[in-house]
Coordinates of C-alpha atoms in Angstrom, one line a residue:
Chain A
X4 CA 94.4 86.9 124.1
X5 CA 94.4 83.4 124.9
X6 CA 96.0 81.5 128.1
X7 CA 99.5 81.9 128.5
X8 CA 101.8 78.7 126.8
X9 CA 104.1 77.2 129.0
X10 CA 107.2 75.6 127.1
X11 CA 108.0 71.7 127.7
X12 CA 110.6 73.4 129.7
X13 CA 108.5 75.3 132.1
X14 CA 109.4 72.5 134.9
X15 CA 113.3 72.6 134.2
X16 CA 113.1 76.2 134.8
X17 CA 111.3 76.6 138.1
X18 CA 113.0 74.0 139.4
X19 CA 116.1 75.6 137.9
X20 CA 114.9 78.9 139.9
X21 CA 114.4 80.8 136.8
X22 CA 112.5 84.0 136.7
X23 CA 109.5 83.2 134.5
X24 CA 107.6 86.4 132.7
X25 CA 105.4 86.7 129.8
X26 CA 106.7 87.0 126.4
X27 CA 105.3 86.6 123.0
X28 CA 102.1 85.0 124.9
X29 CA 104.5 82.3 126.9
X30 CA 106.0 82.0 130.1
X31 CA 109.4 82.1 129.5
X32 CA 113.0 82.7 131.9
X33 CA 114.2 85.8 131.5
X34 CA 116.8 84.7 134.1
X35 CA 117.8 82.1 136.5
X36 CA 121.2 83.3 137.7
X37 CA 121.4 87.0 136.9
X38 CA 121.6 88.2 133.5
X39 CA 125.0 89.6 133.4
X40 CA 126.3 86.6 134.1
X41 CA 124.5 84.7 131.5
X42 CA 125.6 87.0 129.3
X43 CA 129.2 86.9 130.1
X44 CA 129.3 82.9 130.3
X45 CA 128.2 83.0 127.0
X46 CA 130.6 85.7 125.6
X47 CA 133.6 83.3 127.7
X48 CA 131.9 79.8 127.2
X49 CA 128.4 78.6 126.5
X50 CA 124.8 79.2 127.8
X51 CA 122.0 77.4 126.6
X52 CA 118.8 78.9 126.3
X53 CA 115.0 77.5 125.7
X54 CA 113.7 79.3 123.0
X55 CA 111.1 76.9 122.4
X56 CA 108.6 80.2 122.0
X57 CA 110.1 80.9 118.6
X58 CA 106.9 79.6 115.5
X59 CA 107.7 77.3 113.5
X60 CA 105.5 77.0 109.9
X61 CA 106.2 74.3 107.6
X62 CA 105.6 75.2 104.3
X63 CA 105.6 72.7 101.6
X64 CA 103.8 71.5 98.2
X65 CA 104.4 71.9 94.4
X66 CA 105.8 76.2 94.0
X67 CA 106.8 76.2 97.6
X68 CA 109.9 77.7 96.7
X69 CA 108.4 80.5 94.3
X70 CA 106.1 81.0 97.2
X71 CA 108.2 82.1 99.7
X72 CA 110.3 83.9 96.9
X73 CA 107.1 86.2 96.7
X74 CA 106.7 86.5 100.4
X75 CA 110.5 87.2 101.7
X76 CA 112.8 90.4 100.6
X77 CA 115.7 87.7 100.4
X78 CA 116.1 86.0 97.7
X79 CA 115.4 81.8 97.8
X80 CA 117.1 80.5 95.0
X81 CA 120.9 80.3 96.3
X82 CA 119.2 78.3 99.3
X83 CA 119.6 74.8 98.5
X84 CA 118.5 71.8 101.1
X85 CA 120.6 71.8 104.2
X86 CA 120.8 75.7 104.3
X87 CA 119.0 79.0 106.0
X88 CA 118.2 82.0 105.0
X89 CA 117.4 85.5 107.2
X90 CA 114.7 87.6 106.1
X91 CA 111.8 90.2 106.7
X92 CA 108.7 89.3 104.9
X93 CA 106.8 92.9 104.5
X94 CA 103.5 93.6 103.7
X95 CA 102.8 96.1 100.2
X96 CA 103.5 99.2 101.8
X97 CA 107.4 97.6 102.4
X98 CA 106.7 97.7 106.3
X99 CA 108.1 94.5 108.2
X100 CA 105.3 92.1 108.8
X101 CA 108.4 89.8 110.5
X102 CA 111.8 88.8 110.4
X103 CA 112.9 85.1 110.2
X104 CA 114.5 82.3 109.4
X105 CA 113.7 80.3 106.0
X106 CA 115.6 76.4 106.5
X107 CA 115.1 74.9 103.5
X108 CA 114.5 70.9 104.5
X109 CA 113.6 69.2 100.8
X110 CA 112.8 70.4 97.4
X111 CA 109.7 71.4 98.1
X112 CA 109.7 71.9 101.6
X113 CA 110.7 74.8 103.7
X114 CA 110.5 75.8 107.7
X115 CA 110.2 80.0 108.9
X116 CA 111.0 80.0 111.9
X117 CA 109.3 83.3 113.4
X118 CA 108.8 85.3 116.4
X119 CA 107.0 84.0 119.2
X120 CA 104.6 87.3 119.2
X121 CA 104.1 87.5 115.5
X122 CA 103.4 83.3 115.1
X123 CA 99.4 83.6 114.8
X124 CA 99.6 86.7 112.8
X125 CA 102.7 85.5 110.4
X126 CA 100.5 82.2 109.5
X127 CA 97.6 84.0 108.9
X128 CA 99.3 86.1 106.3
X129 CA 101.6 83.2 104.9
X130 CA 97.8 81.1 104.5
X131 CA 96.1 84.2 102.9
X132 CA 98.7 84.8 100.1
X133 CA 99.2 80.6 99.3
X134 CA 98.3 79.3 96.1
X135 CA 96.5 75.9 96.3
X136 CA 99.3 73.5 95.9
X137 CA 101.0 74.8 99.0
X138 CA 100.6 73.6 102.2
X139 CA 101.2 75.9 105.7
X140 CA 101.1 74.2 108.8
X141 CA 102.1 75.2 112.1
X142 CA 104.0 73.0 114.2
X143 CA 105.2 75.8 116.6
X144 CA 103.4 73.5 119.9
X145 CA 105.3 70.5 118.9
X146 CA 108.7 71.9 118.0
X147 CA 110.9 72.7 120.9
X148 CA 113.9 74.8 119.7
X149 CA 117.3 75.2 122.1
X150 CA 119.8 77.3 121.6
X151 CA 123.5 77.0 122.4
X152 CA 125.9 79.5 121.8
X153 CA 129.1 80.6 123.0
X154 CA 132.9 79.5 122.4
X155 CA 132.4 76.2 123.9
X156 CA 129.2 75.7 122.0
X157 CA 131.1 73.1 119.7
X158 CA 133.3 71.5 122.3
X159 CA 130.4 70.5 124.7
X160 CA 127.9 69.7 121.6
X161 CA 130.0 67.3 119.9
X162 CA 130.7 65.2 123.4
X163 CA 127.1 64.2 122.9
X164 CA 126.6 63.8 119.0
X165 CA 128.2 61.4 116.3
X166 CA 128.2 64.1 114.0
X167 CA 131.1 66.2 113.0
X168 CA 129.8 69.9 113.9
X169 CA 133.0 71.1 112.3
X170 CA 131.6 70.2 108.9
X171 CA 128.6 72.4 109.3
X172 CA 128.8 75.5 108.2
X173 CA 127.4 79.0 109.3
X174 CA 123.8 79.3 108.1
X175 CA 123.8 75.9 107.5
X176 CA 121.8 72.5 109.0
X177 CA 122.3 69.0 109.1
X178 CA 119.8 65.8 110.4
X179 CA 121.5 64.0 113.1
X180 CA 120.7 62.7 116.9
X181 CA 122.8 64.6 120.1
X182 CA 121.7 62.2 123.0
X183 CA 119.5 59.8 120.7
X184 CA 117.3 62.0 119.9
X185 CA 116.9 63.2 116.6
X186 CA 117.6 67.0 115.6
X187 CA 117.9 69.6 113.1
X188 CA 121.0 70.8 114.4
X189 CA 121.7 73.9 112.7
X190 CA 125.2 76.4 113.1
X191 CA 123.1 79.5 113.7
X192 CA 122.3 81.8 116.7
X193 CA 121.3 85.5 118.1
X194 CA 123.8 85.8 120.1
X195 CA 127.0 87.5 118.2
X196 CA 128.8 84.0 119.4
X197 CA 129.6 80.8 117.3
X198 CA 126.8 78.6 117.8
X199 CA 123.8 76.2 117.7
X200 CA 120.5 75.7 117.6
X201 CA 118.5 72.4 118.0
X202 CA 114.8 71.7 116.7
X203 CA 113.3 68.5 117.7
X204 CA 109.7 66.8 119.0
X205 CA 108.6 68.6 122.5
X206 CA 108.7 65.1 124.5
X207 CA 112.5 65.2 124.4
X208 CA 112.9 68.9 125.9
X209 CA 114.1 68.0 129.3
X210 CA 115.8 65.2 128.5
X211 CA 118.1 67.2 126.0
X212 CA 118.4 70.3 128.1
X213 CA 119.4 68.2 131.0
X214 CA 121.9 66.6 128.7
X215 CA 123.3 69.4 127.5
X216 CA 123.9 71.3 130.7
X217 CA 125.9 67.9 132.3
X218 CA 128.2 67.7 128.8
X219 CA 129.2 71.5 128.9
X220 CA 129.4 71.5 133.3
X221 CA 133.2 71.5 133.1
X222 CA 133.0 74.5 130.4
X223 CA 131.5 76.5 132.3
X224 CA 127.7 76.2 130.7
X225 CA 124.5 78.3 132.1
X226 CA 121.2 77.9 131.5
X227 CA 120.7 81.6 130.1
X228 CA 117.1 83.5 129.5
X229 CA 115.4 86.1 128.0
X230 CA 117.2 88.6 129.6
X231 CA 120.7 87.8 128.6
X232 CA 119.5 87.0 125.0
X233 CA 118.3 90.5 124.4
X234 CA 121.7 91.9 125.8
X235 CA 123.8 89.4 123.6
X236 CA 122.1 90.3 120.1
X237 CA 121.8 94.4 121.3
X238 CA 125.4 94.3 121.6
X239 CA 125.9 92.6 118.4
X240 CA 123.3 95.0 116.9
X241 CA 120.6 92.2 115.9
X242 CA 117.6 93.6 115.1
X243 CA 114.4 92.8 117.7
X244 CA 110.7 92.9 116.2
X245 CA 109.1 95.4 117.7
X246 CA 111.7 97.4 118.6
X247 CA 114.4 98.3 115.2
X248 CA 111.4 96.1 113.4
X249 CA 107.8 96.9 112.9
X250 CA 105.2 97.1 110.4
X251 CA 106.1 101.0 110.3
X252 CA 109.7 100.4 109.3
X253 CA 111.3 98.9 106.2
X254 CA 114.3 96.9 106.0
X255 CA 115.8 99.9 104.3
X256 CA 115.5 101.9 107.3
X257 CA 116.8 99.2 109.5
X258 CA 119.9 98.6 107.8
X259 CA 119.2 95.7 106.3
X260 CA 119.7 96.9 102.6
X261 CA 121.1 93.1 102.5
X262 CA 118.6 91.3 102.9
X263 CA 116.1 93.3 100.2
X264 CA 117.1 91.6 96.6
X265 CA 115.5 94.0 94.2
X266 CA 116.9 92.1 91.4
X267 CA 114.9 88.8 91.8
X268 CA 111.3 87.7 90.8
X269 CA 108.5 90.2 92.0
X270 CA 107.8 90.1 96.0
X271 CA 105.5 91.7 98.3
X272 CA 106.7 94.9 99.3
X273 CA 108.7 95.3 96.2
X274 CA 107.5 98.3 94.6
X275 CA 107.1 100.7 98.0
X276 CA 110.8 99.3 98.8
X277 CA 112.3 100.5 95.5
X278 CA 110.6 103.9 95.9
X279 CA 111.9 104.1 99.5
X280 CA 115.4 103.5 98.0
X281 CA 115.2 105.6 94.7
X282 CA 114.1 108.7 97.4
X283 CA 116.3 107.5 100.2
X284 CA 115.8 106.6 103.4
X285 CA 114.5 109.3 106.1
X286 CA 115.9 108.0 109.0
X287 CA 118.9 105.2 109.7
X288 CA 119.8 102.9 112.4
X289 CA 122.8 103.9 114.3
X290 CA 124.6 103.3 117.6
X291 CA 124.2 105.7 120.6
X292 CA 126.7 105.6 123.1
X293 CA 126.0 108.0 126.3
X294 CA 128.5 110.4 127.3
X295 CA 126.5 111.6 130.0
X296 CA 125.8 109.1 133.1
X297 CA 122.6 107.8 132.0
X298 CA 120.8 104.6 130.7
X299 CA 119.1 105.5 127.2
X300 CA 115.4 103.4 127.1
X301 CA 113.4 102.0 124.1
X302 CA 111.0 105.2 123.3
X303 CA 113.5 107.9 124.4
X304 CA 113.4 111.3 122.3
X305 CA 116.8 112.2 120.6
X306 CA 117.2 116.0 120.3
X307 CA 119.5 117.7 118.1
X308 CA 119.7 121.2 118.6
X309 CA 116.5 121.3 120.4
X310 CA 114.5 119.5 117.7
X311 CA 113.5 115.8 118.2
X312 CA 115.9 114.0 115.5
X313 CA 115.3 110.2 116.6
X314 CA 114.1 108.1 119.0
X315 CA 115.3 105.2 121.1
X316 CA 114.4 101.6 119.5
X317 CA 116.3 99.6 122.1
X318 CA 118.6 100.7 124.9
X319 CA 120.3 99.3 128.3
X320 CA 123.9 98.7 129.9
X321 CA 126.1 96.6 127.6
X322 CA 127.9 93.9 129.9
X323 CA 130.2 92.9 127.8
X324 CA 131.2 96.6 126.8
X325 CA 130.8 98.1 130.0
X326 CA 128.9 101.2 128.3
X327 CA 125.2 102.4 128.0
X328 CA 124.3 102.0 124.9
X329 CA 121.3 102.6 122.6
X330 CA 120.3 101.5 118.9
X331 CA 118.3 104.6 117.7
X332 CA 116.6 105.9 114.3
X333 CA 118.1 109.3 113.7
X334 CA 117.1 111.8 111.0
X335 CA 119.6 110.8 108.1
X336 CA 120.9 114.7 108.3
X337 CA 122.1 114.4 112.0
X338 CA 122.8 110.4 111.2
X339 CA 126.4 110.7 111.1
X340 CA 129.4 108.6 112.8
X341 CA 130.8 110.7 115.4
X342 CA 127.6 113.6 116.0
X343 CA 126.6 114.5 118.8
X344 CA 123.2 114.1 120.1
X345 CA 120.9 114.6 123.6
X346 CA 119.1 112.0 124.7
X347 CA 115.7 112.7 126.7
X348 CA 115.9 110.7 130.1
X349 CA 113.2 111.8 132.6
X350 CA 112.6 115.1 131.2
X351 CA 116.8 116.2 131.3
X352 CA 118.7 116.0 127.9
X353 CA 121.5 113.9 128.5
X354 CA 124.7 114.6 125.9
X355 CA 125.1 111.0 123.3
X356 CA 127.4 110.4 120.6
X357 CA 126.9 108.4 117.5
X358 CA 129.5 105.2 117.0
X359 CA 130.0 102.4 114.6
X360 CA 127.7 99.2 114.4
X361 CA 128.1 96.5 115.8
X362 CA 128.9 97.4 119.2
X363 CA 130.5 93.7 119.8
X364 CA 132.0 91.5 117.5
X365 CA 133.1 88.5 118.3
X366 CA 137.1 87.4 116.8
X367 CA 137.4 84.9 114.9
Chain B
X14 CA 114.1 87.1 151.3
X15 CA 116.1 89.1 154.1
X16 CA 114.1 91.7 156.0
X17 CA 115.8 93.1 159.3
X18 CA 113.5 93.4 162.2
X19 CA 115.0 96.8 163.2
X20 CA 114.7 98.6 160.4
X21 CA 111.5 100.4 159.0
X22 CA 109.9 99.9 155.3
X23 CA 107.9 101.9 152.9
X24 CA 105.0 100.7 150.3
X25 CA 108.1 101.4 147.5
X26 CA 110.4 98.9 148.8
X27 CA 112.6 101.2 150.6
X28 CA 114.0 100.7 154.1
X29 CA 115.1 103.1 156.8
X30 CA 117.6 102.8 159.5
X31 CA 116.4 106.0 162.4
X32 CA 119.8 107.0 164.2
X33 CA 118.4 109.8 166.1
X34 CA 116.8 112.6 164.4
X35 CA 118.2 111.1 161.1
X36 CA 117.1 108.3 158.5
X37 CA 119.5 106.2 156.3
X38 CA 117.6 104.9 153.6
X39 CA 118.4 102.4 151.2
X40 CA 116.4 99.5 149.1
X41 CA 115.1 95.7 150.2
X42 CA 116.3 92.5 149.3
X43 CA 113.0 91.8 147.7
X44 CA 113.5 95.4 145.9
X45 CA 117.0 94.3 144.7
X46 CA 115.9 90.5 144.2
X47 CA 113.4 91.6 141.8
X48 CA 115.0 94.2 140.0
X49 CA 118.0 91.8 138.7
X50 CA 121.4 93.0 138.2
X51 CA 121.5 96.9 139.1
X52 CA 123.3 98.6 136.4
X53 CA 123.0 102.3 137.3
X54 CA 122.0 104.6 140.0
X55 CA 121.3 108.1 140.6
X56 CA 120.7 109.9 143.9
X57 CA 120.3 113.4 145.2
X58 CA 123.3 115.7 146.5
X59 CA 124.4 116.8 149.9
X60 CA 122.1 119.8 150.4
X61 CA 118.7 118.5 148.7
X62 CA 116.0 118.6 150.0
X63 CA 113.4 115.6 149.8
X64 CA 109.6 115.0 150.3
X65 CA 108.1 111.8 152.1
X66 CA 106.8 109.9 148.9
X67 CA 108.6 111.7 146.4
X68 CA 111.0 110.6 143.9
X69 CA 114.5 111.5 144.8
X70 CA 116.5 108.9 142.7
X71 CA 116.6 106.2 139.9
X72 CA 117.7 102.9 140.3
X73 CA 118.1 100.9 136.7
X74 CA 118.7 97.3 136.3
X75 CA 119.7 95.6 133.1
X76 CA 116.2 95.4 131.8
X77 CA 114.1 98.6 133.7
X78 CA 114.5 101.3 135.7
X79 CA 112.8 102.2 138.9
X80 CA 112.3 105.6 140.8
X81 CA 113.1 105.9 144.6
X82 CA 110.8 107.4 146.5
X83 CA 112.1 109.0 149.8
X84 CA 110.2 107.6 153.3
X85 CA 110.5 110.7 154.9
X86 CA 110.8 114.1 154.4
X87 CA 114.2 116.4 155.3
X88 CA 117.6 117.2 153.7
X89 CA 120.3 115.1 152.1
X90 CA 122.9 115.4 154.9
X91 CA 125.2 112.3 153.6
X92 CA 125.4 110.4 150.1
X93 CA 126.9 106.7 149.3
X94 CA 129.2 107.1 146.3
X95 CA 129.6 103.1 146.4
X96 CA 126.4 102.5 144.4
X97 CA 126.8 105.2 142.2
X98 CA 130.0 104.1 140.9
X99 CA 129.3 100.1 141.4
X100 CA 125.5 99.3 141.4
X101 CA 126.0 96.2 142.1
X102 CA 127.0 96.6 145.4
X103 CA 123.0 97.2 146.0
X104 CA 122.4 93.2 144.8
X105 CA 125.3 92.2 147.1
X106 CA 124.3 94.1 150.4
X107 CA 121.1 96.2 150.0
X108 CA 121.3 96.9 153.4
X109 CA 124.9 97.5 154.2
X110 CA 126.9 99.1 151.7
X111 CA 124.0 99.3 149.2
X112 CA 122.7 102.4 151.4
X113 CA 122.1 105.2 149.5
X114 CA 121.3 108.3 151.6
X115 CA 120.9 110.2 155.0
X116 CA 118.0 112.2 155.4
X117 CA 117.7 114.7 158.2
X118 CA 113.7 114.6 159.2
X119 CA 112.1 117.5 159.0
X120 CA 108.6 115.6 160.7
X121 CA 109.8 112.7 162.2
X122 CA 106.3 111.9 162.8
X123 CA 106.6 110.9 159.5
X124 CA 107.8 107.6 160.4
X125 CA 104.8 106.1 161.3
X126 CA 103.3 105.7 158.6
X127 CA 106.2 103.1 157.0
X128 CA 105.8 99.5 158.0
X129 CA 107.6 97.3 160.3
X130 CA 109.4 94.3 159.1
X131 CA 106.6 92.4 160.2
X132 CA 104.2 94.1 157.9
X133 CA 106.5 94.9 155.1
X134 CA 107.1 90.7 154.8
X135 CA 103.3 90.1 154.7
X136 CA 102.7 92.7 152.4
X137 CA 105.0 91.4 150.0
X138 CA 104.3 88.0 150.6
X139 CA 100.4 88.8 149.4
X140 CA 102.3 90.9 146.0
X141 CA 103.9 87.9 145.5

């Protein structure tokens, strides 16, 4: 592997005494604070997080559009400029290569924003399937991307942007400058909050994040890391490549039926996905809350009368909730709201019951 | 990082307070400091019995969880409920009421093989 990245950001951190640990192949916060307070400032107010990891491919040239139609389950053509799209791009046997963001910035010009881990491996796929009138470039060492989410996310925002946030709608992006320098400022997030999130050149990182933390001080805003971004989306039930997501699992299987429009133009993946669906799924995503005192683990065994049923894909204490609580593929027979299950925790089965998705959901 | 000088350490992180022929045992600021916020503990029960370098408990924090591993061998004479039913109490006072359990030594000679405060800082301070 090659040498750890450091984000613009890296300095703002330390300084901000920020735990920094590897992720995706960068040195990222996973907390500066404590991540349950993170995570509960940006349940109440706002945090603001460098995610700045996150690749960025620009795709662009004559078919662009019919391009990514063929790579992505979701389907392209109600995106318009101005707008995102989510979706997992699988490989032929319908496993998930990645999940990601599709902004469409011109005609003929798109950005997928990926995960941090999957960046290399994402735009050598993207490069091996393009016809020649598409270009792919990645800009993932020039972008930085911040995130601000919360309740507040507006309020603060807008005290340092001419735009009118309020007109941008969710999944949608607009050109404008916060603190003169000049953003894609789009209303999305992984969070389960209202929210944010800011692409613009690297050389104005600090500057912004600086900026941002003095509008939203009265708020209530905290820088937030890694650690209090896994525990927001896990409580709103936000898939995690590599955990709900791999190259194993389909969309299908991960509940994101959604996202996989069979009744578009051929795409990769197409043909295993529709068999997948015609059989039906083996396994589904549920929610696992412990009965027993206990903290359920990615990797745990789920037993159902003695027989493994399931395992663990992600699992901690839910702050906001109070609860441990566990996202877990479960044997569609045993899948059901309300069933009881054991979960394996250091060699003891531990009683679990099966509740609703999403754990959180925020009002609106 | 906060290491009393009277106390004894372990390689694990623990620390142990001798009051007599007994040892209260509990886990370091460094221990805590590293773990993050402490979401869930278990310990032994009155009664158990527990071997020097052992597991005899889990501590979890929001993103991992950690055994304990006991400094000395003997039985479980008193358990802290405090951290069982609020962790956090082991972030705010890992050496006051973050203590987790009293150990009756069965070899108290046992004891010389954990660290002194001295030590235990500069053996961190190398980790580190």
């Amino acid at each position: 592997m090659t040498e750890v990245k450091r984000t613009p950001l890296y300095n703002a951190h330390v300084a901000a005494g920020a735990k920094m640990v590897e992720f995706g192949g960068w040195l990222m916060p996973v907390q500066y604070e404590g991540i349950i307070k993170e995570h509960q400032a940006v349940r109440s107010a706002a945090g603001l997080f460098d995610v700045s990891h996150m690749g960025e491919l620009k795709i662009s040239g004559r078919g662009a559009r019919e391009f990514i139609q063929k790579l992505i389950t979701n389907d392209v053509s109600r995106l318009r400029p101005g707008c995102a799209l989510y979706s997992p791009m699988c490989n032929p046997q319908g496993g998930t290569i990645d999940d990601l963001l599709v902004y469409q910035l011109e005609d003929d010009q798109y950005l997928l924003v990926v995960n941090a881990a999957n960046t290399e491996k994402d735009y050598n796929w993207v490069r091996s399937q393009a016809p020649a009138t598409v270009t792919i470039e990645n800009v993932s060492e020039v972008t930085c991307q911040l995130a601000l989410q919360g309740p507040a996310a507006q309020g603060i925002l807008q005290k340092i942007t001419a735009i009118n946030l309020g007109d941008i709608r969710y999944f949608c992006f607009v050109y404008g400058r916060v603190e003169g320098v000049q953003c894609l400022i789009s209303r999305t997030g992984y969070t389960g909050e209202d929210g944010f999130e800011l692409y613009f050149p690297a050389e104005h990182a600090e500057a912004l994040w600086q900026a941002i933390l003095a509008a939203g001080q009265w708020e209530g805003i905290k820088p937030a890391g890694l650690g209090a971004r896994d525990t927001l989306r896990f409580e709103a039930c936000l898939a995690l490549y590599g955990h709900e997501l791999t190259e194993e699992i389909s969309p299908l299987m991960a509940g994101l039926g959604w996202t996989v429009k069979f009744n578009k133009p051929a795409f990769i993946g197409r043909e295993a996905l529709l068999k997948e669906k015609e059989a039906g799924p083996t396994h589904r995503l549920v929610g696992v809350e412990m009965i027993d005192r206990g903290i359920p683990r990615q990797g745990y065994p789920l037993f159902k009368e003695g027989r493994q049923v399931g395992w663990v894909t992600s699992g901690t204490f839910a702050p906001t909730l109070g609860k441990n609580l566990a996202l877990a593929y479960v044997a569609v027979e045993w899948a059901a709201t309300g069933g009881e299950l054991d979960v394996m925790v250091r060699h003891k089965l531990l009683k679990a019951r099966i509740v609703p998705k999403p754990f959180y959901k925020r009002e609106v | 990082m906060n290491v009393p000088v009277e106390l004894k350490y372990s390689r694990e992180h623990e620390w142990v307070r001798v009051e007599g022929n007994r040892a209260i045992i509990g886990i370091t600021d460094f221990a805590q400091e590293s773990m993050g916020d402490i979401v869930f503990v278990e310990l032994p029960s009155v009664g158990d019995t527990v071997e020097a370098e052992e597991p005899f408990g889990v501590v979890e924090s929001v993103k991992t969880a950690s055994d304990l591993y006991a400094p000395v061998s003997g039985e479980v004479v008193e358990v802290n409920n405090e951290p069982v039913d609020a962790p956090e109490v082991i972030n705010q006072d890992p050496y006051g009421k973050g203590w987790m359990i009293v150990v009756e030594m069965s070899d108290p000679s046992q004891l010389e093989n954990l660290l002194s405060a001295e030590q235990y800082k500069a053996m961190v301070e190398e980790q580190a």
